[in-house]
Coordinates of C-alpha atoms in Angstrom, one line a residue:
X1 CA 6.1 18.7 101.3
X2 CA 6.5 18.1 97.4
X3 CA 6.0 14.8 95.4
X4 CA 9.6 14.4 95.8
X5 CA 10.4 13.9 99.2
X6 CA 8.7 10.8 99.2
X7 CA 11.4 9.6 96.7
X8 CA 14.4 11.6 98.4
X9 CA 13.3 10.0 101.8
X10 CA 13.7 6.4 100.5
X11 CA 17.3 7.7 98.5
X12 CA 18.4 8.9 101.7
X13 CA 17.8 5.3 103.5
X14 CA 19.0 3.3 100.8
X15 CA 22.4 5.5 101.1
X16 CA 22.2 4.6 105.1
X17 CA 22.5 0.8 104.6
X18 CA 25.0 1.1 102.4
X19 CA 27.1 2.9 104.9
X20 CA 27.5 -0.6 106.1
X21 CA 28.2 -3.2 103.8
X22 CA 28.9 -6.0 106.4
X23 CA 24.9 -5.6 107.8
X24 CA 23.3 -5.0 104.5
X25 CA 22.7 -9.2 104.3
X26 CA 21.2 -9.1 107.6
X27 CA 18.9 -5.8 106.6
X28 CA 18.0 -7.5 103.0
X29 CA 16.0 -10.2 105.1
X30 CA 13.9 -7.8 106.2
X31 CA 13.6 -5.3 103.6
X32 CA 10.4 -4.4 101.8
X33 CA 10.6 -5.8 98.0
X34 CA 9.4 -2.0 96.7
X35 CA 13.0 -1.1 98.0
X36 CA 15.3 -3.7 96.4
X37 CA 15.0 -1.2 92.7
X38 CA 16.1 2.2 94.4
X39 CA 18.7 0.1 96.8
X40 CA 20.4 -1.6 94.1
X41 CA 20.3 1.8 91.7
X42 CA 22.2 3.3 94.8
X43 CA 24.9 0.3 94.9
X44 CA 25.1 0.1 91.4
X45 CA 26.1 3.7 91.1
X46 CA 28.2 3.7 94.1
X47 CA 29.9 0.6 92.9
X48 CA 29.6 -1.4 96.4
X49 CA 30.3 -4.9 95.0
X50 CA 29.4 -7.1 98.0
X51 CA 26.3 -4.8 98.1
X52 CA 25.2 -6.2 94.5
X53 CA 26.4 -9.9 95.3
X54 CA 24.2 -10.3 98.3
X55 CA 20.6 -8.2 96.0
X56 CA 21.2 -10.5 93.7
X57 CA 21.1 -13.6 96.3
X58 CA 17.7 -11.9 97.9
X59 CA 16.5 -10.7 95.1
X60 CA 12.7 -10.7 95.3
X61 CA 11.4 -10.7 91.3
X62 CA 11.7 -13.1 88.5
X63 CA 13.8 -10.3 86.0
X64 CA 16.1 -8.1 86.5
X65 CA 17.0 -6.0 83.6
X66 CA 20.8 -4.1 83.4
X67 CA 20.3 -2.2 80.5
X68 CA 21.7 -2.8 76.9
X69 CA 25.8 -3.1 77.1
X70 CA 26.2 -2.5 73.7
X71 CA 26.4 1.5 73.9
X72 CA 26.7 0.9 77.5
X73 CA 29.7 -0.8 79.6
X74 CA 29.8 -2.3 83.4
X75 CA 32.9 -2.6 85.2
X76 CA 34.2 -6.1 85.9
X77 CA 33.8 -5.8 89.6
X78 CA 30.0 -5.3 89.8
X79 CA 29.5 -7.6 86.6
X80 CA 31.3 -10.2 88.6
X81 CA 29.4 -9.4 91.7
X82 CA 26.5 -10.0 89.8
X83 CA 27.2 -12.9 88.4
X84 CA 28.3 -14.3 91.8
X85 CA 25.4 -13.4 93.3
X86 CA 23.6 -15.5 90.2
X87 CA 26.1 -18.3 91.0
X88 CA 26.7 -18.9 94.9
X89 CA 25.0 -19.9 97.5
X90 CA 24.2 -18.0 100.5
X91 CA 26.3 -18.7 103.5
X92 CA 24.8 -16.2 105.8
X93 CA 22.2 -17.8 108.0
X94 CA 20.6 -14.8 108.9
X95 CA 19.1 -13.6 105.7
X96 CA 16.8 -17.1 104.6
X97 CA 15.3 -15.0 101.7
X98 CA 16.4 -16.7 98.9
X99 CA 16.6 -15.0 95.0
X100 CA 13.6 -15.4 92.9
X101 CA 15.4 -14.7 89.8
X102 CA 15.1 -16.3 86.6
X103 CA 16.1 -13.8 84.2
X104 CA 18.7 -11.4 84.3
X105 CA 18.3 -9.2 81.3
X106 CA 21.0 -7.0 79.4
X107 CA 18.9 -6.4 75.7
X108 CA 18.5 -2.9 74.7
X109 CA 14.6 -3.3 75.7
X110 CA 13.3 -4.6 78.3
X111 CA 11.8 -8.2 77.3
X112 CA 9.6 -8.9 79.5
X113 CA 6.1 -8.3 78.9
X114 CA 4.6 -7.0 81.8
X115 CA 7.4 -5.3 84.4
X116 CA 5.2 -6.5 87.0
X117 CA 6.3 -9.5 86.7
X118 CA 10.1 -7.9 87.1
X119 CA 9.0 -5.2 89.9
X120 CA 6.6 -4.2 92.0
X121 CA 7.5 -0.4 91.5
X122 CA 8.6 1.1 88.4
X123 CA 12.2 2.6 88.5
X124 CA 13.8 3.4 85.8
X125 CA 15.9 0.5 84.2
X126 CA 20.0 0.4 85.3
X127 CA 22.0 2.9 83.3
X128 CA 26.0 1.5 84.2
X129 CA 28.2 3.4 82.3
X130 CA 31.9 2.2 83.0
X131 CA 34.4 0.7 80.9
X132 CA 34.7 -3.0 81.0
X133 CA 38.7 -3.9 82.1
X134 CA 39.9 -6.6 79.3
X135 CA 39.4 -10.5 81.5
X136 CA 42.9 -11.7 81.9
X137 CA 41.7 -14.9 81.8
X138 CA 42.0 -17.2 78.6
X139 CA 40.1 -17.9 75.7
X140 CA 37.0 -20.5 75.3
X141 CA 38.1 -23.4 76.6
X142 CA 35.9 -26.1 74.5
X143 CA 35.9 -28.8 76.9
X144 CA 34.3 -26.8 79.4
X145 CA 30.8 -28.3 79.2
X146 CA 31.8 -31.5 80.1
X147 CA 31.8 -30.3 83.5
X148 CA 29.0 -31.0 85.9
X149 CA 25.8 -30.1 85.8
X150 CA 24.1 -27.9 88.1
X151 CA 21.8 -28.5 90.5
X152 CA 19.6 -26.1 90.8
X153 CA 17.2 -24.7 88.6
X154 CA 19.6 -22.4 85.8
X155 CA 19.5 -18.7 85.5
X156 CA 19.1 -16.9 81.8
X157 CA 21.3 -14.0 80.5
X158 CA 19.5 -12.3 78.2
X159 CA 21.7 -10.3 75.8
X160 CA 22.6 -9.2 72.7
X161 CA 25.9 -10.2 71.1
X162 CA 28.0 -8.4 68.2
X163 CA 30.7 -9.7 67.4
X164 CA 33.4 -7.9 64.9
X165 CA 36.4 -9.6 63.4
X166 CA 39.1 -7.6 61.0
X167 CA 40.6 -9.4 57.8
X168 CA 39.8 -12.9 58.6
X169 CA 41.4 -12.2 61.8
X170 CA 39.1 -12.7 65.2
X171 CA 39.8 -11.9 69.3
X172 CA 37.1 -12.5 71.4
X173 CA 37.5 -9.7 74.4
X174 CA 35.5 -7.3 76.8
X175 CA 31.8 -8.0 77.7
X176 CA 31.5 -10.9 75.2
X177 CA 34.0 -12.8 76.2
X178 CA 33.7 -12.5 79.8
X179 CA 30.2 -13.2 79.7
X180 CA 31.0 -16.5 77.9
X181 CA 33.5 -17.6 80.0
X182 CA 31.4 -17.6 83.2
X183 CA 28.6 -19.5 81.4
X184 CA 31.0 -22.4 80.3
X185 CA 31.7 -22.6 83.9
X186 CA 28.9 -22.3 86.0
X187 CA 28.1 -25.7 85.1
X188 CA 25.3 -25.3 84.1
X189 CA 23.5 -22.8 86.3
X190 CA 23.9 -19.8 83.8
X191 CA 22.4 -20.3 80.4
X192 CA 23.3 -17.9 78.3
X193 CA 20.1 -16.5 75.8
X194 CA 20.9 -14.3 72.6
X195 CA 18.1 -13.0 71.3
X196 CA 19.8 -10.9 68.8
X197 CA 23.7 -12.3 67.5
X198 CA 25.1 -10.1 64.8
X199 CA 28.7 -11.5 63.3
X200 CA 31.3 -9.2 61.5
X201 CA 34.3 -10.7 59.4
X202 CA 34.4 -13.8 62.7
X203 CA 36.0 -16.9 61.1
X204 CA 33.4 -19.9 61.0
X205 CA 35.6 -21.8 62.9
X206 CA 35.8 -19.1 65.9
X207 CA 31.5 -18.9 65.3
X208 CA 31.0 -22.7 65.8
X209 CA 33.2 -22.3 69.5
X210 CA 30.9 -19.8 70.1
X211 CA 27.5 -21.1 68.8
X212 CA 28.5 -23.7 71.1
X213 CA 27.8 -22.3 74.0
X214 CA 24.8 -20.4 73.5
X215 CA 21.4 -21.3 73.7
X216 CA 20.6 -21.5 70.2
X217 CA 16.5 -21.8 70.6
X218 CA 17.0 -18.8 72.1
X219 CA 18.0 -16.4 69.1
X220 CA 15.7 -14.7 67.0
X221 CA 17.4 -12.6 65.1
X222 CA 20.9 -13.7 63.3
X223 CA 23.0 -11.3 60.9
X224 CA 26.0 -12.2 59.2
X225 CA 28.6 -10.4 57.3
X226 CA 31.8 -12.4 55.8
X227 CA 33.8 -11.3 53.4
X228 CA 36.9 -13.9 54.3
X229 CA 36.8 -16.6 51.5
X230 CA 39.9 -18.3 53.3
X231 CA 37.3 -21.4 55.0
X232 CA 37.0 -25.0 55.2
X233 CA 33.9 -26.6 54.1
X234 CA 33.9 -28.7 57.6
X235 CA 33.5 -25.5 59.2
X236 CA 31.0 -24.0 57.2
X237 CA 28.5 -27.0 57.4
X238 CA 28.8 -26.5 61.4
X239 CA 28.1 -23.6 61.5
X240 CA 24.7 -24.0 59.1
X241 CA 24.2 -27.2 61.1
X242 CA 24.1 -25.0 64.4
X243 CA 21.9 -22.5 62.6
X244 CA 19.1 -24.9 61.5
X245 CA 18.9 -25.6 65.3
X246 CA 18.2 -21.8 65.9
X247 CA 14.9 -23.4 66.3
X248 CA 13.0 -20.0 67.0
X249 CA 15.0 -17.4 64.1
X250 CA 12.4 -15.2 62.9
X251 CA 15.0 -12.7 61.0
X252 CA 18.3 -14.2 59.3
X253 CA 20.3 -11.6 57.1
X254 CA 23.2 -12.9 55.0
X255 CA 25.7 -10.4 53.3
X256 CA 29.1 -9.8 51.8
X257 CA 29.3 -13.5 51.5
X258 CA 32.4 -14.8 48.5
X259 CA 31.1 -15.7 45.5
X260 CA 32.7 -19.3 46.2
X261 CA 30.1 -19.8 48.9
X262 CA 28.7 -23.4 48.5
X263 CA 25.0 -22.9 48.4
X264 CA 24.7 -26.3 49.2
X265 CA 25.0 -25.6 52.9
X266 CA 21.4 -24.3 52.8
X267 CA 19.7 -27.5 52.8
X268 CA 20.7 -27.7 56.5
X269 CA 18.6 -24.8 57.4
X270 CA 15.6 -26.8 56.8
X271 CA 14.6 -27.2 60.2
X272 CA 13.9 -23.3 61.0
X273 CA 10.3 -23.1 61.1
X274 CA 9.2 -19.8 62.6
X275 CA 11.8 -17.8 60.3
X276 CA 9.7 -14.9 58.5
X277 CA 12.3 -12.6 57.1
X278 CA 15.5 -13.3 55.0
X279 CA 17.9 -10.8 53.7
X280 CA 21.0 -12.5 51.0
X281 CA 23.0 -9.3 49.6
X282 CA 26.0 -11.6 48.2
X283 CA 26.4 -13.1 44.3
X284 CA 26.6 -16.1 44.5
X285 CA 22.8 -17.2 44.2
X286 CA 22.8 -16.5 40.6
X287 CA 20.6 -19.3 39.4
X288 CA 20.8 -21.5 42.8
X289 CA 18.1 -19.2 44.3
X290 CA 16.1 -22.9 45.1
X291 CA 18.4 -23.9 47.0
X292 CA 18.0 -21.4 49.3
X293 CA 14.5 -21.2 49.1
X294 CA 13.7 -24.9 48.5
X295 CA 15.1 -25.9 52.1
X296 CA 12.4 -24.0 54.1
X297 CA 9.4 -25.4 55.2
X298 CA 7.5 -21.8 56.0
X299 CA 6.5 -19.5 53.6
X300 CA 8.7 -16.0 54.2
X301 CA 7.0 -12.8 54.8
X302 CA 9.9 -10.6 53.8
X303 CA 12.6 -11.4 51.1
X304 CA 15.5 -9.6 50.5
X305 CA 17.7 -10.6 47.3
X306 CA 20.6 -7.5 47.2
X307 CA 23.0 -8.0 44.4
X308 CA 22.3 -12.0 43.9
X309 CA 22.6 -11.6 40.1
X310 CA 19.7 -13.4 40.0
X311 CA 18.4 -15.2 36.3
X312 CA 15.1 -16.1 34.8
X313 CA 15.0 -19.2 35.8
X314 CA 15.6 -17.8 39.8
X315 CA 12.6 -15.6 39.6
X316 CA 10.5 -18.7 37.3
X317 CA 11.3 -20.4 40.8
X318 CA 10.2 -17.7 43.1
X319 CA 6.8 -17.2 41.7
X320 CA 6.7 -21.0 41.7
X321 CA 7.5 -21.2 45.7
X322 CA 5.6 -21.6 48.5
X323 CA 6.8 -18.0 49.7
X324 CA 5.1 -16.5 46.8
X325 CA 1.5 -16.2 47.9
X326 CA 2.7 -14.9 51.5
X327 CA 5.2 -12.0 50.7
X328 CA 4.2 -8.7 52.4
X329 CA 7.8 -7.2 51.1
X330 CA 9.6 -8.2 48.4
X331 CA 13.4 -6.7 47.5
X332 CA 15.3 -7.3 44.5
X333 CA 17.1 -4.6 44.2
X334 CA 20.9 -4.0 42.3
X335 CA 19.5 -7.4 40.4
X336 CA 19.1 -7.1 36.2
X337 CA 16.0 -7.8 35.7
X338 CA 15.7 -6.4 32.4
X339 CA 15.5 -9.8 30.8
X340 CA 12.4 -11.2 32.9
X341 CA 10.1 -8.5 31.3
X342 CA 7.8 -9.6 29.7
X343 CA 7.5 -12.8 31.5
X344 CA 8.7 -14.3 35.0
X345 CA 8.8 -10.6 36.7
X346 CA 5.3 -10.0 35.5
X347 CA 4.1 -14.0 37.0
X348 CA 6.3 -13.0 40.2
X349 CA 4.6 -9.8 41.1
X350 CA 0.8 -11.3 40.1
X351 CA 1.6 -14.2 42.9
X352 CA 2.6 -11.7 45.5
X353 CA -0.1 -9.4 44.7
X354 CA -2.5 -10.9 47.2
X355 CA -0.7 -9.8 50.3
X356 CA 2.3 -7.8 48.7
X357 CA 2.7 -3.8 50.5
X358 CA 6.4 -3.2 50.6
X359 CA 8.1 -3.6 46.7
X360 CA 12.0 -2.6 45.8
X361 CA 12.6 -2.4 42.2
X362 CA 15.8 -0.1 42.7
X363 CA 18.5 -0.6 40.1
X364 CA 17.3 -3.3 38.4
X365 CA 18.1 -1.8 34.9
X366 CA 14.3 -1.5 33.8
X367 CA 13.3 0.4 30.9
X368 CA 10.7 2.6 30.4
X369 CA 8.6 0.0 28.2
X370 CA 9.5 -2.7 30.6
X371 CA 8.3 -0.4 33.9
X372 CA 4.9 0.2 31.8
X373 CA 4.6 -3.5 30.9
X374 CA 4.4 -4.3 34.4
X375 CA 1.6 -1.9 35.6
X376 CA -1.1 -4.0 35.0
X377 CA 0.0 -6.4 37.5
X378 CA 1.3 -4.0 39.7
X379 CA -2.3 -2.3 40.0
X380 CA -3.4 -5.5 41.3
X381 CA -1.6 -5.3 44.5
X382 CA -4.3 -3.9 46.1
X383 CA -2.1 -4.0 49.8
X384 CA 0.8 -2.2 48.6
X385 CA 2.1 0.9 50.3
X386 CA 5.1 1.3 49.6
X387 CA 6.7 1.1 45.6
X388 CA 10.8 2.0 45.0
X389 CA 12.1 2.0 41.5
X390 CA 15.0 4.7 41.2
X391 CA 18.1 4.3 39.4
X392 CA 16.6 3.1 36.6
X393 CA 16.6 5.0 33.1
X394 CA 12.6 6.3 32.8
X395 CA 11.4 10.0 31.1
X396 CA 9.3 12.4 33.0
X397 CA 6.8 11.0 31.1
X398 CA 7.3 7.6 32.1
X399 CA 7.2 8.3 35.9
X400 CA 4.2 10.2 35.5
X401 CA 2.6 7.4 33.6
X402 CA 3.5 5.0 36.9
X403 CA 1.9 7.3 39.2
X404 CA -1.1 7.8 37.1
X405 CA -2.2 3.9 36.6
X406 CA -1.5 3.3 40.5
X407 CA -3.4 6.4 42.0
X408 CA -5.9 4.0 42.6
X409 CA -4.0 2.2 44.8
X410 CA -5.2 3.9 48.3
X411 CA -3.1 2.0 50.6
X412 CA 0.1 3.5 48.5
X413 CA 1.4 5.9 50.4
X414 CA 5.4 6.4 49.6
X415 CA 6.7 6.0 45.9
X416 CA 10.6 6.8 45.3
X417 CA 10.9 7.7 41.6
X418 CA 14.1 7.9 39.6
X419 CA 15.9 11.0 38.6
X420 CA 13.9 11.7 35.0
X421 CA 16.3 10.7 32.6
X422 CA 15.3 14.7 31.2
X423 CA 17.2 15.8 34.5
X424 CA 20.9 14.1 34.4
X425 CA 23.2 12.2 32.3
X426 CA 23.4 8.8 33.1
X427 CA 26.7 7.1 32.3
X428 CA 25.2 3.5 32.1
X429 CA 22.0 2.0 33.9
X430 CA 23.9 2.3 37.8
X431 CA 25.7 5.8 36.9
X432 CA 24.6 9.0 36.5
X433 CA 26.0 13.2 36.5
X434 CA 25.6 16.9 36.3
X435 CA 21.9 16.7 37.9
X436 CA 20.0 19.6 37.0
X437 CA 18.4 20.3 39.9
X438 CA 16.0 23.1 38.8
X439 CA 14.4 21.2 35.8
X440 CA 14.4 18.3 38.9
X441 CA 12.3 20.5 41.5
X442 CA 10.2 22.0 38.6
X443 CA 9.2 17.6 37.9
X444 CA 8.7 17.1 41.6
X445 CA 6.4 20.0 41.6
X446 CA 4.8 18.4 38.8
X447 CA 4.2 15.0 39.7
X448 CA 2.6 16.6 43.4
X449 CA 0.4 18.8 41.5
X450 CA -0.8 15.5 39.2
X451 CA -1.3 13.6 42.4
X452 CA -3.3 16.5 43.7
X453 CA -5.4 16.8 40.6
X454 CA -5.7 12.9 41.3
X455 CA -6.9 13.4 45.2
X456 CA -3.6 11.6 46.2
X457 CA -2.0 14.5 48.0
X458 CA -1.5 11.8 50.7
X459 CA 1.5 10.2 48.8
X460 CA 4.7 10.7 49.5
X461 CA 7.0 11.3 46.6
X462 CA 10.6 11.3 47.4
X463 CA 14.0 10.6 44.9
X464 CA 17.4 9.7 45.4
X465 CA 18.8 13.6 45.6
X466 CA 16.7 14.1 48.2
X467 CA 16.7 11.1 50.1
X468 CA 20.8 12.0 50.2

């Protein structure tokens, strides 16, 4: 007998009790718990709804994980069965075992730290691949918590929500809404946990009906993209008032916002204190950069400013920040920083230098004198590994003089240099044509050969032709 059988044996007899759908309850009370994985698989794919309703009721472990639905679907009828099964009670006397579960997971991967804890076997994880029928039934209804409570002790959904709108317009539909709409009324025993909640073009006025109902200690990762500058203040200070109570945000990324966007709004994200990264690719943080900054009580580990048209006086206030002496990666790309050298840059990047590895300089419209100004400092950052400063206008020369001073940096390991201003004709700092690409690969072979000579074959040069 192969190693198979084993597993073919127990396939075969989970495909016998769900010949009958009206026993299953009574065989589930007697069931060994290393069964319930392979015996839900089989009812899952054979899409025997009462089947799932009544696993979920018995179900023996404190997680059980669906798989992501975000490149995957469910049909209504099993994700209703298994939220019923999360929901009712059982009426059936004769199956006493009562569900176990806590947390029924549908992230991407698996949360749960030891699958133990989820499983006594180890199956693979739920792969449900249907469409998911559009809910006929209506929108969020925002009065809907004021039902009762329940009375039991709550179930989590774990999930991940993305949500797209299209210009300024927003219909919540499909998984998302569904999912919502049996949380606003399960009074209370369905709490609904988004660990990761990315927004596209959703008005703020739809976000703070939705924020609403989610458990917002829950998130840890928030991204949002808004282009719509049609918005009423009231709304906007919602939705940063239910932010600041994402109490456990560790990444928040902010792009695409108007230019009009009242930076005032981010004195009410004071209260995050576990949030570590921040991404803001929008303009309208030119010279309100403390503003953001000011408002937060931990000091960031990444940094992201994309496009801020930041000033002097924004990067003064960065170096002067409590965030300064903690930054492990630091972006201010498609910023013109040409005006800070010599002077707040330099301060800036002598702060960070203490814990500093990850350092984007792209497009910043540095020159050659400026880049070489700033070595000093930058072979102080003893941590960095990775350095990025294409698109701006430096020789041959030039790059190899960069590569030369920070050789002795051994944790370096991946520098993107610009296209050698010997190489192409650049039309203004952000612009450039006609590449000639053999005087280009003749460079590259150059600069690899220097960093050979230096016993630094380990770095990885790379420029923006060929990371195209």
């Amino acid at each position: 007998m192969s190693r198979q059988d084993p597993f073919s044996l127990v396939d075969l007899a989970a495909q016998s009790l769900l010949s009958d759908e009206d026993s299953i309850v009574r065989a589930l009370e007697d069931l060994p718990v290393d069964l319930f994985p392979t015996l839900s698989i089989a009812a899952f794919d054979g899409g025997h709804t009462k089947t799932v309703t009544a696993i979920v009721q018995a179900w023996p472990f404190p997680c059980l994980h669906l798989g992501s639905l975000r490149d995957q679907s469910i049909t209504q009828d099993l994700l209703e069965a298994v939220l019923d099964g999360l929901e009712l009670v059982p009426t059936n006397t004769a199956c006493p075992r009562r569900s176990k579960l806590k947390v029924l997971d549908f992230t991407h991967d698996f949360e749960c730290s030891n699958w133990e804890e989820c499983s006594e076997t180890s199956p693979v994880p739920f792969t449900i691949t249907h469409m998911l029928e559009e809910p006929e039934t209506d929108q969020l209804m925002p009065n809907s918590r004021e039902q009762p409570q329940c009375d039991r002790e709550p179930v989590e959904i774990h999930t991940d929500l993305f949500l797209d709108g299209l210009f300024g317009f927003f219909h919540l539909s499909g998984f998302p809404l569904y999912i919502l709409q049996r949380v606003e009324k399960s009074h209370g025993c369905l709490r609904l946990c988004c660990r990761t909640l990315v927004i596209n073009q959703v008005p703020f006025h739809s976000l703070v009906e939705i924020l609403g109902v989610l458990e917002l200690e829950a998130i840890r990762e928030l991204r949002l993209h808004h282009r719509n500058r049609f918005c009423f203040q009231s709304d906007l200070i919602r939705f940063f008032t239910q932010v600041g109570q994402m109490s456990n945000l560790g990444n928040l990324t902010m792009s695409h916002i108007p230019w009009d966007f009242p930076a005032d709004c981010f004195s009410l994200l004071s209260p995050l204190g576990h949030l570590q990264k921040l991404h803001l690719i929008f303009g309208c943080l030119s010279g309100q950069l403390h503003k953001m900054l000011s408002s937060l009580q931990k000091p960031l580990e990444t940094l992201v400013i994309n496009g801020c048209r930041l000033t002097e006086n924004d990067i003064t206030y960065l170096s002067q920040s409590i965030h300064a002496a903690r930054l492990k990666e630091l972006v201010l790309c498609s910023n013109n920083l040409s005006e800070t050298v010599p002077g707040p840059l330099e301060v800036l990047l002598a702060e960070v230098s203490g814990t500093l590895q990850h350092l984007n300089l792209r497009s910043c419209r540095l020159k050659e004198a400026q880049l070489r100004a700033l070595l000093p400092v930058l072979c102080c950052c003893f941590c960095l590994r990775s350095l990025v400063f294409f698109d701006n206008v430096i020789s041959t020369s030039g790059i190899m003089n960069v590569l030369q001073h920070l050789a002795g940096l051994k944790e370096l390991k991946r520098v993107q240099y610009p296209i050698p201003a010997e190489c192409v004709v650049y039309l203004d700092e952000y612009r450039w044509e006609n590449i000639n690409r053999v005087e280009l690969a003749r460079v590259h072979t150059k600069l690899q050969e220097m960093l050979q000579a230096l016993q630094r074959a380990d770095m990885e040069l790379t420029n923006s032709t060929s990371m195209a």
